[in-house]
Every structure is written in C-alpha cells, then in structure tokens.
Tab-separated table of C-alpha atoms in Angstrom:
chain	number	residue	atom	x	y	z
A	8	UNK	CA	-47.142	43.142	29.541
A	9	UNK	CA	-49.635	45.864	28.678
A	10	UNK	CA	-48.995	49.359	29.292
A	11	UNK	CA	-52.162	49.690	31.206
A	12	UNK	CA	-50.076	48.825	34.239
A	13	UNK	CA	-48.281	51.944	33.857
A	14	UNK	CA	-50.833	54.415	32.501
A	15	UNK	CA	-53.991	54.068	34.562
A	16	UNK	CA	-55.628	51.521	36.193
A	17	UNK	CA	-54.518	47.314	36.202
A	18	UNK	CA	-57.015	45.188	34.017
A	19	UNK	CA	-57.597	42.791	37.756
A	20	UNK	CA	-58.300	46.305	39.712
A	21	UNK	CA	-61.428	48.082	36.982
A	22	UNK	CA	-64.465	47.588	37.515
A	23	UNK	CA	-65.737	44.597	35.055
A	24	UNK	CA	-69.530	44.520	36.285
A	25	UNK	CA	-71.977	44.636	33.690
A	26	UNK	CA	-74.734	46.342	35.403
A	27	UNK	CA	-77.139	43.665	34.638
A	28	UNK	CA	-78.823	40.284	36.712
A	29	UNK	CA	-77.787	36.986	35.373
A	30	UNK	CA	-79.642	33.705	35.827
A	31	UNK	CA	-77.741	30.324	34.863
A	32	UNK	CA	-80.050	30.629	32.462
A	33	UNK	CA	-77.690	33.786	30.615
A	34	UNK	CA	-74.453	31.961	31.391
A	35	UNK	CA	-72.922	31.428	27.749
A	36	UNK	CA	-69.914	29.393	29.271
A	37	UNK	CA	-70.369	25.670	28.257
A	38	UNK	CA	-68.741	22.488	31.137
A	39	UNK	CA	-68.585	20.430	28.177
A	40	UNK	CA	-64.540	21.178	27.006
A	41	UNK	CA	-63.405	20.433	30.511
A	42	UNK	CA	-64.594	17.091	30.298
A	43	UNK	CA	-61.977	16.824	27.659
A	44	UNK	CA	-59.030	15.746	30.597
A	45	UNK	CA	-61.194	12.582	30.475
A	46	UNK	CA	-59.516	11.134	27.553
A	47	UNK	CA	-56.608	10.030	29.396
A	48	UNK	CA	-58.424	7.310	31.536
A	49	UNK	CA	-60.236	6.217	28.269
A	50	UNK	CA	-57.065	5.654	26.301
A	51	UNK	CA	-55.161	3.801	29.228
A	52	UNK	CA	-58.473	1.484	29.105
A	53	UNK	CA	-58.093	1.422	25.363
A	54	UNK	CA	-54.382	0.376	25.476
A	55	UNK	CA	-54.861	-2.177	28.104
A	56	UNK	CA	-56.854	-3.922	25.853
A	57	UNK	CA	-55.990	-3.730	22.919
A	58	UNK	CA	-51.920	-2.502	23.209
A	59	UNK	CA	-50.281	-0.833	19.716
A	60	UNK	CA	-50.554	2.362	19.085
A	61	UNK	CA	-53.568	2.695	21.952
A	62	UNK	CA	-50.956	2.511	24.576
A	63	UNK	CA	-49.343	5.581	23.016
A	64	UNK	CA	-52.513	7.592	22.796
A	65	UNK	CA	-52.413	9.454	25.390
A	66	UNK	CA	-48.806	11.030	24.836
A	67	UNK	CA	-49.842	11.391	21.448
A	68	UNK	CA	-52.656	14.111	22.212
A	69	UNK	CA	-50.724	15.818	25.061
A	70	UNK	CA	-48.221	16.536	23.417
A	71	UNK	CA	-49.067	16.755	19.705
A	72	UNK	CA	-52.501	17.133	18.442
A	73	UNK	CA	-53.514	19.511	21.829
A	74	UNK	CA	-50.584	21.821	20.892
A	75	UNK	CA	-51.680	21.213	16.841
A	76	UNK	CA	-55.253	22.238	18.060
A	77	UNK	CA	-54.354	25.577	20.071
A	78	UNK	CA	-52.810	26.608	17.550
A	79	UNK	CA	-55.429	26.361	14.958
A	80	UNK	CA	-58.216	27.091	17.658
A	81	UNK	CA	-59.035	30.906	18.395
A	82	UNK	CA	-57.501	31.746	21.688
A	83	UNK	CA	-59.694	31.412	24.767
A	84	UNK	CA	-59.476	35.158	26.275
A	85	UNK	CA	-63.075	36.047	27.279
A	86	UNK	CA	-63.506	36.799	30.693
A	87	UNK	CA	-67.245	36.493	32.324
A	88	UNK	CA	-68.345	39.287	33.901
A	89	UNK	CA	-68.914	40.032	38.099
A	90	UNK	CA	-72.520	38.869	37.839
A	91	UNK	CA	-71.889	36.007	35.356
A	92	UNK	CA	-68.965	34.935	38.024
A	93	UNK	CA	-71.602	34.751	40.987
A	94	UNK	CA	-73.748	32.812	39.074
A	95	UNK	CA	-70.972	30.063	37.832
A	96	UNK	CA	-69.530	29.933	41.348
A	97	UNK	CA	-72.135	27.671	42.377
A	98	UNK	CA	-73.063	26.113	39.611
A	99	UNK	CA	-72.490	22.218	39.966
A	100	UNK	CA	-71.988	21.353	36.162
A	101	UNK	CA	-68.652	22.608	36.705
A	102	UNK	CA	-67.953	21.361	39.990
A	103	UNK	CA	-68.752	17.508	39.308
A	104	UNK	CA	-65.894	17.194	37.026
A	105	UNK	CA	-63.616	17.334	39.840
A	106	UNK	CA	-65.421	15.423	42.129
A	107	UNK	CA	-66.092	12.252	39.640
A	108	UNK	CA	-62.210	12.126	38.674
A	109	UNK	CA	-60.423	10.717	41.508
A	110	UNK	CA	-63.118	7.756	41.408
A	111	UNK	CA	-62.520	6.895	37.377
A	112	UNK	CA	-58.384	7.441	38.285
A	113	UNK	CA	-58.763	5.072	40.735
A	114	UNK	CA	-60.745	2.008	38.698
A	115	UNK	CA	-58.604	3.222	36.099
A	116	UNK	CA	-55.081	2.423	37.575
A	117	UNK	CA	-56.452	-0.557	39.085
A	118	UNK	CA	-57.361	-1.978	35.866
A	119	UNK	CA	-54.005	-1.078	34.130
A	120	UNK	CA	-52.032	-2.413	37.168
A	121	UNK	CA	-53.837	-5.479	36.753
A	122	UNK	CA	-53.018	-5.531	32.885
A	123	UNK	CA	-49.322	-5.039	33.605
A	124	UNK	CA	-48.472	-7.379	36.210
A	125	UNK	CA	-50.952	-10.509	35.314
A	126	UNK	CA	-51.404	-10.207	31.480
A	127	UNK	CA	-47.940	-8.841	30.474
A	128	UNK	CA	-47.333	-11.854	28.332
A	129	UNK	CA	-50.012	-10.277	26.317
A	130	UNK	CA	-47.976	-6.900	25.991
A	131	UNK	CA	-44.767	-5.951	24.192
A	132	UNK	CA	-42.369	-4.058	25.974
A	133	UNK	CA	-43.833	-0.678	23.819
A	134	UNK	CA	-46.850	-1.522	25.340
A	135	UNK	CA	-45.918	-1.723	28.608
A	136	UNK	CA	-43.778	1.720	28.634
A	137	UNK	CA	-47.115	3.266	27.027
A	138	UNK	CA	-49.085	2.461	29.598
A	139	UNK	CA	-46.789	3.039	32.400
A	140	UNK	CA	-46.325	6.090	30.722
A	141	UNK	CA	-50.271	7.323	30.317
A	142	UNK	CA	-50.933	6.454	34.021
A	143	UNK	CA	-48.082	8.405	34.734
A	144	UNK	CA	-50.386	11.476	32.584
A	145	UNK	CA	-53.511	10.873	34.091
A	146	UNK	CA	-51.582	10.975	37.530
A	147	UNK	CA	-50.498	14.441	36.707
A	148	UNK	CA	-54.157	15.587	35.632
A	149	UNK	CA	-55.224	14.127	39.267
A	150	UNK	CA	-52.552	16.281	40.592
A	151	UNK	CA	-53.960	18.883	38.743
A	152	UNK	CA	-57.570	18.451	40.087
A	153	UNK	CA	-56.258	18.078	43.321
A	154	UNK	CA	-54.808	21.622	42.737
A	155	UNK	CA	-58.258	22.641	41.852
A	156	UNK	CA	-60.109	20.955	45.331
A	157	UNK	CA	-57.138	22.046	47.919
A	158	UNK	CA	-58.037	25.795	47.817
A	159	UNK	CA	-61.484	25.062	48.128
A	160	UNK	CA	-63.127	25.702	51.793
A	161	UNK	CA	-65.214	22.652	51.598
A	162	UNK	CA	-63.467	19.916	53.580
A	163	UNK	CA	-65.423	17.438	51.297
A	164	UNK	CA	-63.013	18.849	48.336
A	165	UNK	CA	-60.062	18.976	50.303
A	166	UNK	CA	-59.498	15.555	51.204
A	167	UNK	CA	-60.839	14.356	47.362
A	168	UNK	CA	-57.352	16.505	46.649
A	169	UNK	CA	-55.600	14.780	48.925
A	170	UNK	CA	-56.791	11.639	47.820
A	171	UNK	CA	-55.630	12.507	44.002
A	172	UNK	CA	-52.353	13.475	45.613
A	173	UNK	CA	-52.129	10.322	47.684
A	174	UNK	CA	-52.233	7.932	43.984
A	175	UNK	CA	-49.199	10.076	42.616
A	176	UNK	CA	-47.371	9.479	46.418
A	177	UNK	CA	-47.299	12.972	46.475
A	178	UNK	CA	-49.644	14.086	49.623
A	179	UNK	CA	-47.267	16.625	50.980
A	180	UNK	CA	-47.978	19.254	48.456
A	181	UNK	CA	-51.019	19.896	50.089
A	182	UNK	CA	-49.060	21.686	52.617
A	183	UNK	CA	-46.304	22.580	50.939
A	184	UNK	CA	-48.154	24.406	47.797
A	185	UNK	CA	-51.104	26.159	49.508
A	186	UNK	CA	-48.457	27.190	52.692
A	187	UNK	CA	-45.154	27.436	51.140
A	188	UNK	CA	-45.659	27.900	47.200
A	189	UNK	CA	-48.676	30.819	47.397
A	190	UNK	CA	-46.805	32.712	50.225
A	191	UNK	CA	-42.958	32.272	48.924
A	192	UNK	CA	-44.062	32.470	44.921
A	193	UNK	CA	-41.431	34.041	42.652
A	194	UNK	CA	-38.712	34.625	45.393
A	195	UNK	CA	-35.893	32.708	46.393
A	196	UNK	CA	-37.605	31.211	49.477
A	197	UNK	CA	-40.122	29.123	46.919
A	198	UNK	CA	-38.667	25.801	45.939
A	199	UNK	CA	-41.229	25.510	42.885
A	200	UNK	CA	-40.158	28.720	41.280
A	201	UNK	CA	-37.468	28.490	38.407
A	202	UNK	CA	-34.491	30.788	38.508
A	203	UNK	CA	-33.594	32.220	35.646
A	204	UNK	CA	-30.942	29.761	33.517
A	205	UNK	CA	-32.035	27.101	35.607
A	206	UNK	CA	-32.660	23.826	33.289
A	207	UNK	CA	-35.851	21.420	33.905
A	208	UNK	CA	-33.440	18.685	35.163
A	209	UNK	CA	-31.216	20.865	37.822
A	210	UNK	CA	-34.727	22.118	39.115
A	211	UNK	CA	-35.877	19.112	39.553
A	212	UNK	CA	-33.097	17.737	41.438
A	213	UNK	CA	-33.426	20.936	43.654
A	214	UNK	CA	-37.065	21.238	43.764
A	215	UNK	CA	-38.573	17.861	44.540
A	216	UNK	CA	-36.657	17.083	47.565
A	217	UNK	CA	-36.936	20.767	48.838
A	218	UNK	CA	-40.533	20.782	48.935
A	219	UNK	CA	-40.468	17.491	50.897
A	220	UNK	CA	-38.542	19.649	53.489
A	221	UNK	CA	-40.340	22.566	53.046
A	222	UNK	CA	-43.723	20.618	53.947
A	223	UNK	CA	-41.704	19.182	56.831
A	224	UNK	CA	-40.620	22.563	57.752
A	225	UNK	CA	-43.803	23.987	57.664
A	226	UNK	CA	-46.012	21.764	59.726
A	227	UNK	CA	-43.387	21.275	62.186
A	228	UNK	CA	-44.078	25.057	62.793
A	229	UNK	CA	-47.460	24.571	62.597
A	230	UNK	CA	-47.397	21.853	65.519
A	231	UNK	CA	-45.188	24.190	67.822
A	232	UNK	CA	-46.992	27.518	67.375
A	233	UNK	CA	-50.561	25.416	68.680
A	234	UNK	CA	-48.323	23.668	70.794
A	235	UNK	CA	-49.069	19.913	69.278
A	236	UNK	CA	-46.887	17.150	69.944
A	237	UNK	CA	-44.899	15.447	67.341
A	238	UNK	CA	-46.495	12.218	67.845
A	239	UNK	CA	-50.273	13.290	67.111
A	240	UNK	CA	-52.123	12.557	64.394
A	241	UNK	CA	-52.863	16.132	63.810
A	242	UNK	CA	-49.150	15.712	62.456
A	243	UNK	CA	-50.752	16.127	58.515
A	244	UNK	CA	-46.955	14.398	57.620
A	245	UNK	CA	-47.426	11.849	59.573
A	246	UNK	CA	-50.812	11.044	58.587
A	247	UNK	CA	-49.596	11.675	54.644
A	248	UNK	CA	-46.560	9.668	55.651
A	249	UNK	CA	-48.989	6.574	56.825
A	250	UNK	CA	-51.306	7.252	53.989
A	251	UNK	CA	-48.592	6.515	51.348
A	252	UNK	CA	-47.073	3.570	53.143
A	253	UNK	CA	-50.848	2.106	53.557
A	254	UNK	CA	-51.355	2.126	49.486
A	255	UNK	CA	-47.832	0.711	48.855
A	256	UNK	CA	-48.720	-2.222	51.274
A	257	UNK	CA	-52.164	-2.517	49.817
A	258	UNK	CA	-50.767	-2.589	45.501
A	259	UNK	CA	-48.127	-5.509	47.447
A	260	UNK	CA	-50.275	-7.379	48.747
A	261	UNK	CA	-52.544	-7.113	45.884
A	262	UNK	CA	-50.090	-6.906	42.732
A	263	UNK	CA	-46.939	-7.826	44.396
A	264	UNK	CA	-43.531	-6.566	43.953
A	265	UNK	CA	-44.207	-5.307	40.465
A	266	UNK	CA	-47.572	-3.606	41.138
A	267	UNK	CA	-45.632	-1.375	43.462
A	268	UNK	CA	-43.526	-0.691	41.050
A	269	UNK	CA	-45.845	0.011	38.654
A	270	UNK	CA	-47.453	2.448	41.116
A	271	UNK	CA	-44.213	4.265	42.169
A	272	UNK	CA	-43.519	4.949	38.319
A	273	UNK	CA	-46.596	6.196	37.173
A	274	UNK	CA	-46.588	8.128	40.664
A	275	UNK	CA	-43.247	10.054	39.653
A	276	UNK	CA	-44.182	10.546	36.761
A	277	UNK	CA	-46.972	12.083	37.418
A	278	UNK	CA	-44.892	14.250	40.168
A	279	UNK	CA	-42.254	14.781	37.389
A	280	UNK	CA	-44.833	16.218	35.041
A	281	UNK	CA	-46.539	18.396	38.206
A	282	UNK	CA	-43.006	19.950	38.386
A	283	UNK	CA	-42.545	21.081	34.935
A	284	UNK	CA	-45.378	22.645	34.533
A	285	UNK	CA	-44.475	24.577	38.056
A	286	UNK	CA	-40.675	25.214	36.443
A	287	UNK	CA	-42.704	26.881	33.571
A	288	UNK	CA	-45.201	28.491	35.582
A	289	UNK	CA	-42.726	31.096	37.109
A	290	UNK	CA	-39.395	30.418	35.180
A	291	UNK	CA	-37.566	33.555	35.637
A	292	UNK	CA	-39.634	36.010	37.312
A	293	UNK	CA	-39.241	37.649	40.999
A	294	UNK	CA	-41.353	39.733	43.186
A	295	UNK	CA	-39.360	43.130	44.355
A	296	UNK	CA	-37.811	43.298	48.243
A	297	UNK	CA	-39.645	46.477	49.768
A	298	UNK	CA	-37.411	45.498	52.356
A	299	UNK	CA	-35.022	42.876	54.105
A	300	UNK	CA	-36.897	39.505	53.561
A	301	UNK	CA	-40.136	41.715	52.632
A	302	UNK	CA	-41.736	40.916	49.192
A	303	UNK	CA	-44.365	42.913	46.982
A	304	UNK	CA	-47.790	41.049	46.882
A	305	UNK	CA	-48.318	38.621	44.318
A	306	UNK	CA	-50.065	39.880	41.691
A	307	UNK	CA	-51.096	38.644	37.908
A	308	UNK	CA	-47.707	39.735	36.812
A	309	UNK	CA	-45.887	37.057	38.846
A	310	UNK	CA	-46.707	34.125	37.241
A	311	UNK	CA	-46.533	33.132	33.206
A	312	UNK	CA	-50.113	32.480	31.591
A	313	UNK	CA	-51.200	30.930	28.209
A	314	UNK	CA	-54.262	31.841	26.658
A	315	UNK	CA	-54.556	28.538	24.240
A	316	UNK	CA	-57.884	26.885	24.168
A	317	UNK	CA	-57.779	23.226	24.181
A	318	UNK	CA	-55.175	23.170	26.959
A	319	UNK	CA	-56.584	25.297	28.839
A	320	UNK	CA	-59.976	22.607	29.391
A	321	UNK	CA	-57.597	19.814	29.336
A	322	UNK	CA	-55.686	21.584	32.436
A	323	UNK	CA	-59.123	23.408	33.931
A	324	UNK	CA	-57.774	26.837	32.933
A	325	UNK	CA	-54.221	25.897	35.167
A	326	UNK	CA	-53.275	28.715	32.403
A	327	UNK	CA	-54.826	31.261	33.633
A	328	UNK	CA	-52.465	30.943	36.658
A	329	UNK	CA	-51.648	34.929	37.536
A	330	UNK	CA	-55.248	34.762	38.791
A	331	UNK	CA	-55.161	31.633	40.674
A	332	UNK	CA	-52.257	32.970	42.430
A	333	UNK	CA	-53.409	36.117	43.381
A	334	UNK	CA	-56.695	34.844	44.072
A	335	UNK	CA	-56.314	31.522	44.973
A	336	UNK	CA	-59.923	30.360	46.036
A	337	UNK	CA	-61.419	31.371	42.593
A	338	UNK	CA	-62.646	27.914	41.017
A	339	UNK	CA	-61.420	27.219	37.567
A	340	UNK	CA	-64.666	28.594	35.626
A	341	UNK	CA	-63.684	32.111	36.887
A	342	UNK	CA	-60.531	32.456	36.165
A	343	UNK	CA	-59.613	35.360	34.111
A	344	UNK	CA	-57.275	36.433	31.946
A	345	UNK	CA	-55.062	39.508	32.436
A	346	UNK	CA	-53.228	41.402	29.548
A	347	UNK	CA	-50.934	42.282	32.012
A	348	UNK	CA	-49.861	38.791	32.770
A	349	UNK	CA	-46.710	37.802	30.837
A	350	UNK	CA	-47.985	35.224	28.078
A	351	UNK	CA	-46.088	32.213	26.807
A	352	UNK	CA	-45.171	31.346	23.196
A	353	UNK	CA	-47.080	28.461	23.400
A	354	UNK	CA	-49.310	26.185	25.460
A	355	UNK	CA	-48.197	24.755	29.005
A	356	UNK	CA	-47.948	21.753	27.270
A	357	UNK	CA	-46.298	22.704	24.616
A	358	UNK	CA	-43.437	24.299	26.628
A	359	UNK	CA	-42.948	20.827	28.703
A	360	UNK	CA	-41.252	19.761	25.133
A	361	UNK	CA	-39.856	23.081	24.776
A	362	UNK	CA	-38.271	22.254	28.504
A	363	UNK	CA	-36.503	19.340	27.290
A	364	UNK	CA	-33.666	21.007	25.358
A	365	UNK	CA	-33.033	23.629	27.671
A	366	UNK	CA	-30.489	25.815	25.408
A	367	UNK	CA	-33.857	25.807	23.341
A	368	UNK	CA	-35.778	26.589	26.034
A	369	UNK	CA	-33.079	29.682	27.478
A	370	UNK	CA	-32.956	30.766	23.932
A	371	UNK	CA	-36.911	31.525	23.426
A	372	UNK	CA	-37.628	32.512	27.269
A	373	UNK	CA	-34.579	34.528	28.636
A	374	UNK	CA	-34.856	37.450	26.214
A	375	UNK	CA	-38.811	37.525	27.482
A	376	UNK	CA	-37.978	37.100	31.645
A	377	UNK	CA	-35.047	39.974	30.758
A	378	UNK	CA	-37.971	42.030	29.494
A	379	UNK	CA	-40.345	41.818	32.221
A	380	UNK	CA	-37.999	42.589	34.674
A	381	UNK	CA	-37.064	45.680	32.955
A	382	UNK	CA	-40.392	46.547	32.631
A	383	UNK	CA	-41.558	45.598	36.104
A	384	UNK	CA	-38.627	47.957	37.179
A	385	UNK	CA	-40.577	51.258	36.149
A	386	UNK	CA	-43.920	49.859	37.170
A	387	UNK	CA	-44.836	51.419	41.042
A	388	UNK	CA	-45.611	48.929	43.563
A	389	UNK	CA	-48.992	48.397	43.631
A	390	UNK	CA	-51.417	46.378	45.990
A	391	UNK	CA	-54.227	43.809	44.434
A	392	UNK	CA	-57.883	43.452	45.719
A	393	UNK	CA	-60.475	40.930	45.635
C-alpha cells in the first residue's frame, strides 16, 4: 500500500481530469486484447475434433503460457483519464464482447456435449477429461462476463448475465453477489471472502453452500419487505430454481443421462474456478467495525488487485477489482488501478495454482494480509466518492 493514503490525498479521491475534450477518435485504448478470452471456445472446438494435446489447450494457456506472458509483458497500469472514461463508456467496441459470448458458449458446449456423449469411441479417456475440463474454463469466463453484465443498468445485459450464469447452474449469484457479496465484502457476514488461514478447499466447502443460503436469505427478505408471496414468480429463486431444472431436462432429453452429466461437471467446474478466484480476491483482509455490526465503506484497499497484462484481457480487467468494488457499475474499460490497492505476487491465475498447496499459499500471502492490517490500523477512516 502506498503511503499516499496516509500523507495527503487517496490516488481514487484526486482529481485525474486532463483538462482537455476527447473524441473516440483520441482514445489510445485498443478492444482488441479482450477478445483474447475467446480462445477457450476455439480450443474446445479444436479438441473436439481433433483430441491430443488440443483437448489440453486450454489449461495449457490458463495456467502456463498466460502466467509465462505477464511476466515477460510490461505491466498494464495506465489509467485513462475523466474525459477519456466518458468517451469509452459508451463506446460499443468494448461492449460487444460481452454481448457475443454467451451465444459462441452456448454453440460451443453444444457441440462438445455432442462430441462426448455420441462420438466418445473416437476419444481417449485424456481426451475426454480435457474437454470436460476446458468447458468447465470457458464456463468460468461466462461467469466472469456475467459478472461484467449484472452491474450493468440495462436489463438487456442483465439477463445475458443471467443467462451465462444459468450454463454453469449457478443463477443465484446474481442475487447473492450484487446483494450479499458488494454489501458484506471483507467482513465476516460475506460468504465469498477468505479468512485468513483459511485453505481453498475448507472455503469452498463453507462458501458454496452459504451463498446458496445467502441468496435464499436475501430474496426471501426481499419478497416480505414488498410484501410478495412466496409462490410468485417475482420469487428470482424460484424462477432461477425452474431455469436450472428446465436446461437439465432439455441436455436429458437431448444427450441423455450422460449429457447431464457432462453439463453438471463442466458447470462446477466452472463454479469451482468462480470461487477461487473470489477466495483470492479478498483472502485475508477486513473492513474496520465503527461500531456493533457497522463496517467502514469499501474502498480500493479491501480487495487484492494484479496489475499483469495478459490476464487482465483474458479476465476483462477482473484485476482491477478494488475499483469494481467500490464502484461497481464502472464497465471493465474503466477500471483503474490504485497504488493503494494491495497487489498480488502474481496474476489471478497464477495464484489459483498457488491456491492448491495451501501451506504454499499461507507461506507467500500471510506475511502480506499481516501487513496490511497493520498498516490499515494507522490509516483514518476515510469515505470514497464517485
């Protein structure tokens, strides 16, 4: 953390206009590296057909050469400026990648689903667990983008999220991460948030089936306080509920018993992945109690960022998460980066190895989490603005 939180004024509270008008004309920021996630529905297609090392490809790049890459690749630490930002809002090059993705995921999954339960016999075993395996990637990235859409007024947006959440059987995050996750962040009320010497495997045992109840929790509240039956399909569970049990019946009726199960593995998996990355995301750190069940607001310092390139337009700039969090309905192409915001060794997707050994894992991050705290101790509690 820089010592600009303590001596002056926060990096996300100056003034970072450049005085000057900006046309899209002047924007310097290129779309073209965020079409990168797209590899992952090109290599499942690739392994389908031709099996081998193809149906490895995409584990391959996520979690080799992108790591290899960031850390050859100059960090990605520019921020654009106020007027550069109201320009790249609404700028559509950006915004299309989100929108086209749950359509390729979809004819994508279909196709491998297909592969695996009618043309096994042309598949080794290797293959298969590749596949299953890659799916179970590009399932996290359409978690991701749904991550992206959710936050985003449009309606249009929102239920292309929910869709993407829907093929990884994981539609109650919609409520559960925008109502539970952005207002319970980094306190003990958040199920996503890692305590400190928590490993990846005890959190997920604790934190998959307590965001279930959280989103249960939540809308159940919802329904009361505007005094909505149960039994209504403005129930969102019950609608996500249906949803989920509507796709299962369609991949049986379609692919039988093993194209559900096809679709329920690459589905946790993708969930599974979604997970880690939120065990990383805030492993260790806490907002302060101003008072009995009274938090600090969340601020860039609440949430663990990495600055490397590649992954962050593989993950739309998930990195950059201190931002997202404290200003949540910023769209990827804005998101800036804070020195203040603790920083990672590595890339997310580095760390989701790291995660795997956790005395590793305690070993690297603890001394860092011990830091922060001690430094957030001296730090006065501050509000953030837009």
């Amino acid at each position: 953390m820089s010592s600009k939180v303590t001596s002056g004024i926060p990096s996300w509270k100056q003034n970072y206009s450049s005085g000057k008008a900006v046309t899209v004309e002047d924007i310097k920021y290129s779309s073209l590296g965020y079409w990168s996630g797209y590899y992952v529905p090109i290599s499942i297609l690739l392994a389908c057909l031709y099996g081998g090392i193809w149906a490895h490809l995409t584990s391959l790049i996520a979690l080799i050469i992108a790591p290899m890459l960031d850390w050859i690749l100059p960090l990605d630490e520019d921020n654009p400026t106020k007027e550069e930002e109201k320009v790249m809002e609404g700028m559509i090059r950006f915004s299309i990648i989100t929108w086209i993705w749950p359509l390729l995921e979809t004819v994508t999954l279909l196709f491998a689903t297909y592969t695996v339960v009618f043309n096994s016999h042309t598949l080794s075993t290797s293959d298969i667990i590749g596949i299953i395996t890659s799916c179970g990637f590009m399932a996290g990235l359409g978690v991701n983008n749904a991550h992206e859409l959710l936050h985003k007024r449009n309606i249009y947006e929102k239920m292309l999220g929910q869709y993407c959440l829907l093929l990884a059987s994981y539609q109650h995050y919609y409520i559960e991460h925008a109502v539970g996750h952005h207002v319970h962040v980094a306190t003990f009320d958040d199920p996503s948030t890692a305590r400190l010497n928590e490993s990846i495997f005890s959190f997920w045992a604790r934190a998959v089936p307590a965001a279930y109840k959280k989103a249960w929790a939540l809308e159940n509240e919802r329904l009361e306080k505007n005094g909505i039956p149960f039994w209504s399909v403005q129930n969102q569970m019950l609608v996500f509920s249906f949803n989920t049990a509507l796709i299962y019946l369609v991949f049986f009726v379609f692919f039988g018993i093993k194209g559900v199960l096809f679709f329920a593995a690459q589905g946790a998996l993708g969930f599974l992945l979604v997970e880690a990355t939120n065990y990383v995301e805030h492993y260790g750190l806490v907002r302060r109690e101003t008072s009995p069940g009274v938090y600090e607001l969340v601020n860039p310092t609440h949430s663990w960022n990495a600055p490397q390139r590649v992954s962050n337009y593989l993950l739309l700039k998930l990195q950059r998460h201190s931002d997202h969090h404290a200003w949540p309905n910023r769209r990827f192409q804005v998101l800036r980066s804070f020195p203040e915001s603790p920083q990672l060794p590595a890339s997310y997707g580095a760390m989701l190895v790291l995660v795997m050994c956790p005395p590793l894992f305690f070993r690297v991050m603890n001394p860092m989490v011990e830091r922060i705290r001690a430094e957030a101790a001296k730090i006065e509690l501050v509000d953030h603005e837009n």
